[in-house]
XYZ file of C-alpha atoms in Angstrom:
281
model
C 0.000 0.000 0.000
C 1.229 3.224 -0.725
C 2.619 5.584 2.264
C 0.449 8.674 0.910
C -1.743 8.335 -1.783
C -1.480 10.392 -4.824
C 1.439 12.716 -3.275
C 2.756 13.829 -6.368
C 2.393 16.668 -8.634
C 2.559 15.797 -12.382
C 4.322 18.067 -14.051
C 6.294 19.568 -11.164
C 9.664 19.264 -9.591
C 9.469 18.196 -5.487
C 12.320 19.586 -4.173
C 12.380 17.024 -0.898
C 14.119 17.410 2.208
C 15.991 14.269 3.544
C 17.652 13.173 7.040
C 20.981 15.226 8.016
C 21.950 12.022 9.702
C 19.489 9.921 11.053
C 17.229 7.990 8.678
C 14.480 8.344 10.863
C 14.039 12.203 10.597
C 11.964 12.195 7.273
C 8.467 12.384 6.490
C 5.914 10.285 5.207
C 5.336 12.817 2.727
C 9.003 12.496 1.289
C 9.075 9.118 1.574
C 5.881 9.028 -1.005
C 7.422 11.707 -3.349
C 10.318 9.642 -3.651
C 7.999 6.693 -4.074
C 5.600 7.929 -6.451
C 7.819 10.337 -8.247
C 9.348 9.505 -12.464
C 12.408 10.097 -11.335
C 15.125 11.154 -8.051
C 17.845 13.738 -9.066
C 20.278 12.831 -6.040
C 23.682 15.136 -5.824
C 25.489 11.609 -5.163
C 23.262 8.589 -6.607
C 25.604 6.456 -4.271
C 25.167 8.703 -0.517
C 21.530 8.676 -1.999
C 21.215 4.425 -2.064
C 21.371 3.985 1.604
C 18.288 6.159 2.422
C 16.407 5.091 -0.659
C 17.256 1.082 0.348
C 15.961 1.388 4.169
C 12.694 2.187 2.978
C 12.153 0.356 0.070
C 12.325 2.555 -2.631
C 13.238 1.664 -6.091
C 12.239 4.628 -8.109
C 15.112 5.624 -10.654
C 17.882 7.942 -9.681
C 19.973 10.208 -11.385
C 23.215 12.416 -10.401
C 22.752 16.156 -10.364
C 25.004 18.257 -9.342
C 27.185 21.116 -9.750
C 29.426 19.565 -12.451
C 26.691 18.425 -14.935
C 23.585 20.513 -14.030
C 23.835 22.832 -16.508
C 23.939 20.165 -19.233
C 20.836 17.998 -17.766
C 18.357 20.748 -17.233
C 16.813 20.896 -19.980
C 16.528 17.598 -20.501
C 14.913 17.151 -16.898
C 12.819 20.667 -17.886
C 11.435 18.892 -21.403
C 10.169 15.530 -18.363
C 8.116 18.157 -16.466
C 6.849 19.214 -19.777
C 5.497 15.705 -20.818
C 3.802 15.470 -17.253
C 6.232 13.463 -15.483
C 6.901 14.403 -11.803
C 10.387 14.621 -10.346
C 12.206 14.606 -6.861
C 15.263 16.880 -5.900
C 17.446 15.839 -2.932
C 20.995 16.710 -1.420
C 23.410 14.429 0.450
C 21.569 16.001 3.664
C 18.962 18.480 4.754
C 17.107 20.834 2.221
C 18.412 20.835 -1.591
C 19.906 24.093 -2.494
C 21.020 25.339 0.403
C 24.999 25.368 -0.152
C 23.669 22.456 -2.446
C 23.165 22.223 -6.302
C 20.033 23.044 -7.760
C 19.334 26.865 -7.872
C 19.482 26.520 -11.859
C 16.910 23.379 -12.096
C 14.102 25.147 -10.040
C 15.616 28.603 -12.076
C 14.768 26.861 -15.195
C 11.649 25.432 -14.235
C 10.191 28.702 -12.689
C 11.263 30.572 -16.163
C 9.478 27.314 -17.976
C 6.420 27.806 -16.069
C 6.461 24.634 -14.337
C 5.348 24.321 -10.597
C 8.082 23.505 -7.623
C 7.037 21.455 -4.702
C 8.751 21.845 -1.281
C 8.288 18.683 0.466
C 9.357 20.175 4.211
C 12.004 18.011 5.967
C 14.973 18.247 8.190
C 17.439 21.088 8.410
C 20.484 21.439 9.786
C 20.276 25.048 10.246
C 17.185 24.611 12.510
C 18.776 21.758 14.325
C 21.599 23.744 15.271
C 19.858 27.219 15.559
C 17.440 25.585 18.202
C 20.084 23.650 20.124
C 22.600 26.319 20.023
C 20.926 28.190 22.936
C 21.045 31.946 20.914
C 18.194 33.644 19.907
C 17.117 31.447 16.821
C 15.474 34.572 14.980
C 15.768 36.549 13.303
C 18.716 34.648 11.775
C 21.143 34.595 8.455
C 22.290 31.902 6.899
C 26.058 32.286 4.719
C 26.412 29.040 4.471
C 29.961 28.123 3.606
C 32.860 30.207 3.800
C 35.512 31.507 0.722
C 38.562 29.340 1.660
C 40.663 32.380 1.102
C 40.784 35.731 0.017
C 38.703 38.977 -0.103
C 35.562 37.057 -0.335
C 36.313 35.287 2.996
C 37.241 38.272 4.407
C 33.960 40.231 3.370
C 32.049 37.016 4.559
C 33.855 37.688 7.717
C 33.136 41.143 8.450
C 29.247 40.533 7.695
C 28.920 37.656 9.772
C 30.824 40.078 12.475
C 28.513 43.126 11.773
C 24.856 41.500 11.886
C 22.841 42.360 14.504
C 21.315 38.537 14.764
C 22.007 35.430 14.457
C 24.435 34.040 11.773
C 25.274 30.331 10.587
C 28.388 29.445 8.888
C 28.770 25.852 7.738
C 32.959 25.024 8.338
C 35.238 21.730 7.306
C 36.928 20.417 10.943
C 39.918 21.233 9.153
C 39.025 25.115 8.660
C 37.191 25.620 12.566
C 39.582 26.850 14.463
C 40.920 29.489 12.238
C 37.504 30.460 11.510
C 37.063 30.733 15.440
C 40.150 32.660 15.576
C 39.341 34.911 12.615
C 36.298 35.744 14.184
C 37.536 36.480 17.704
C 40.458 38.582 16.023
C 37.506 40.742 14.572
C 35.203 40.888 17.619
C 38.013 40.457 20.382
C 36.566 37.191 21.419
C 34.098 37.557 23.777
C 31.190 36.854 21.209
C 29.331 33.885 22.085
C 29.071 30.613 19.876
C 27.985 27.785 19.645
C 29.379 25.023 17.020
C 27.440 21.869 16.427
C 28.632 18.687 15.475
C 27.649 15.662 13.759
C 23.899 16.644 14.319
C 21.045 13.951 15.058
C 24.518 11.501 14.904
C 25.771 8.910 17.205
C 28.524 11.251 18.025
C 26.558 14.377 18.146
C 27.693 17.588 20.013
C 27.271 20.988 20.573
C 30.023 23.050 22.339
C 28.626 26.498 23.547
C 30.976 29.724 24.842
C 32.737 32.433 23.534
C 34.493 32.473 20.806
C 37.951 31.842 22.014
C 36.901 29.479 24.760
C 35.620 27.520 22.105
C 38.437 28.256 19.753
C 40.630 26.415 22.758
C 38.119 23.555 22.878
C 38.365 22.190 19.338
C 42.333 23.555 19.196
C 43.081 20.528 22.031
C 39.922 18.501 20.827
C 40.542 18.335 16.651
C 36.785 18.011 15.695
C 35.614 16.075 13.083
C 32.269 15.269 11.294
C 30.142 17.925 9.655
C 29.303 21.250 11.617
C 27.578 23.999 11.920
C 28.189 27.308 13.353
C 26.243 29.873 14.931
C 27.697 33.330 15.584
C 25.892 35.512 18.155
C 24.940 38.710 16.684
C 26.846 42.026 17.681
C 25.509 44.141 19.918
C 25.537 48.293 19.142
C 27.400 49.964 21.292
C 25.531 52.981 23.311
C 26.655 55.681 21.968
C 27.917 58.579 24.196
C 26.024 61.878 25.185
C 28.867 64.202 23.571
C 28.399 61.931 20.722
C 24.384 62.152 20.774
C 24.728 66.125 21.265
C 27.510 66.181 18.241
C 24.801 64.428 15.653
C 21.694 66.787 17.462
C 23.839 70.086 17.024
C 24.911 68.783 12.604
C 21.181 68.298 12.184
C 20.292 71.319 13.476
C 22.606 73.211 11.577
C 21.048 71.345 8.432
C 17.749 73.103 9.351
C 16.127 69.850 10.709
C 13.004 70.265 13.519
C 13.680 69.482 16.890
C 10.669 66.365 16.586
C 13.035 65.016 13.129
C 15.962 65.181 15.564
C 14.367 63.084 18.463
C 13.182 60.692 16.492
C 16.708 60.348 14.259
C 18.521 60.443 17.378
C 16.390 57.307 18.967
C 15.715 54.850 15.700
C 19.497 55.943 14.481
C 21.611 56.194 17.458
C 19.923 54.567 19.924
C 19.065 57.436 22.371
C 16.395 57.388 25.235
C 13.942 59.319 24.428
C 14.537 61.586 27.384
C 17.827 62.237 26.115
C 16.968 62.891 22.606
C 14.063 65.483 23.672
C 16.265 67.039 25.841
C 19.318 67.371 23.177
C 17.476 68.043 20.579
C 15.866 71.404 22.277
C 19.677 72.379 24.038
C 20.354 75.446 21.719
């Protein structure tokens, strides 16, 4: 008997979410997609097999990913056409999040063609809720530029935000990510880096950045992880300051009400100290 009648969408590409470790964490939903469905586009037909295998399913597979999308598109695009319905998955979690597949569903939006999300596990989520930091609002930059300017603009964002920020990191590349970061916000930030998620060996290590930095720099970490920065808090400014940015919008001819209000939304003011700068002449 089938899992979930008639789950499928002919014509449309189900862009299913799949365990992050644990084969348990999927849906019944997915599991009929991937039943049901003409054909599985797997980044790795081979991490795909054990998943598909534990529950049965024997619905043809075929590679996608960032090497050969490009060529197979269309040919996957012309499938949806004839009224064929398709499944999308990653090695782990959502499918195109730092995974291949932003030009399928590109292609199949600017064809016309409905895309299904088939909700699943996430290992943003998992680690966002676990971490113990406010879990939104939140940004996700996924991986990290090995090297370079990139890295170092990725840096200084993930630094700046006021919220919440995940990084995905290699084991090799987490401490001198931990260290880059601390060099940037002196180290005090809190973090909290989680490992091998919904694994045997699962773990998440919580402190600031360089006690955690010291952690993995004795403890060499290994497994897949995820990484959530604390987001930076805005310094108060001073009074002088405050009275400084009252007395240059004054001069530019701005009313004492524009000046409370910049002074509170902008700077961060009480509003008994804005009121009360903004009418010292």
């Amino acid at each position: 008997m089938a899992l979930w009648p008639e789950s499928i969408t002919k014509g449309a590409l189900h862009i299913v979410s799949t365990p992050i470790g644990h084969l348990g964490d999927i849906t019944l939903r997915a599991l009929a997609v991937l039943q049901q469905a003409a054909l599985i586009c797997c980044e790795d037909t081979r991490h795909a097999r054990p998943l598909l295998d534990r529950y049965g399913i024997g619905t043809p597979t075929q590679a996608l990913h960032e090497h050969n999308e490009a060529s197979v598109t269309p040919r996957l695009v012309e499938r949806l056409r004839a009224g064929e319905a398709i499944a999308l998955i990653s090695d782990a979690g959502t499918p195109l999040v730092s995974d291949p597949g932003g030009r399928l569903v590109d292609a199949v939006t600017s064809a016309e063609l409905r895309v299904v999300p088939i909700p699943g596990a996430s290992a943003t989520l998992a680690a966002l809720v676990a971490s113990g930091l406010a879990p939104h609002p939140f940004t996700v930059l996924g991986f990290l530029e090995r090297k370079g300017k990139d890295r170092e603009n990725q840096l200084a964002l993930a630094t700046r935000l006021p919220h919440s920020v995940v990084l995905f990191e290699s084991p090799n590349r987490l401490v001198d990510t931990l260290r880059a970061i601390a060099e940037i916000t002196g180290g005090q930030r809190h973090v909290a880096v989680a490992r091998e998620l919904t694994k045997h060996f699962e773990e998440v290590r919580r402190g600031t950045l360089t006690e955690v930095a010291a952690y993995y720099e004795a403890t060499p970490p290994r497994g897949e992880i995820v990484l959530v920065l604390a987001g930076a808090v805005a310094e108060e400014a001073s009074e002088d300051g405050l009275r400084a940015v009252a007395d240059a919008l004054r001069e530019q001819g701005f009313r004492p009400r524009d000046i409370v209000r910049t002074l509170m939304d902008e700077h961060g003011a009480s509003r008994n100290l804005a009121y009360r700068l903004a009418h010292d002449t």
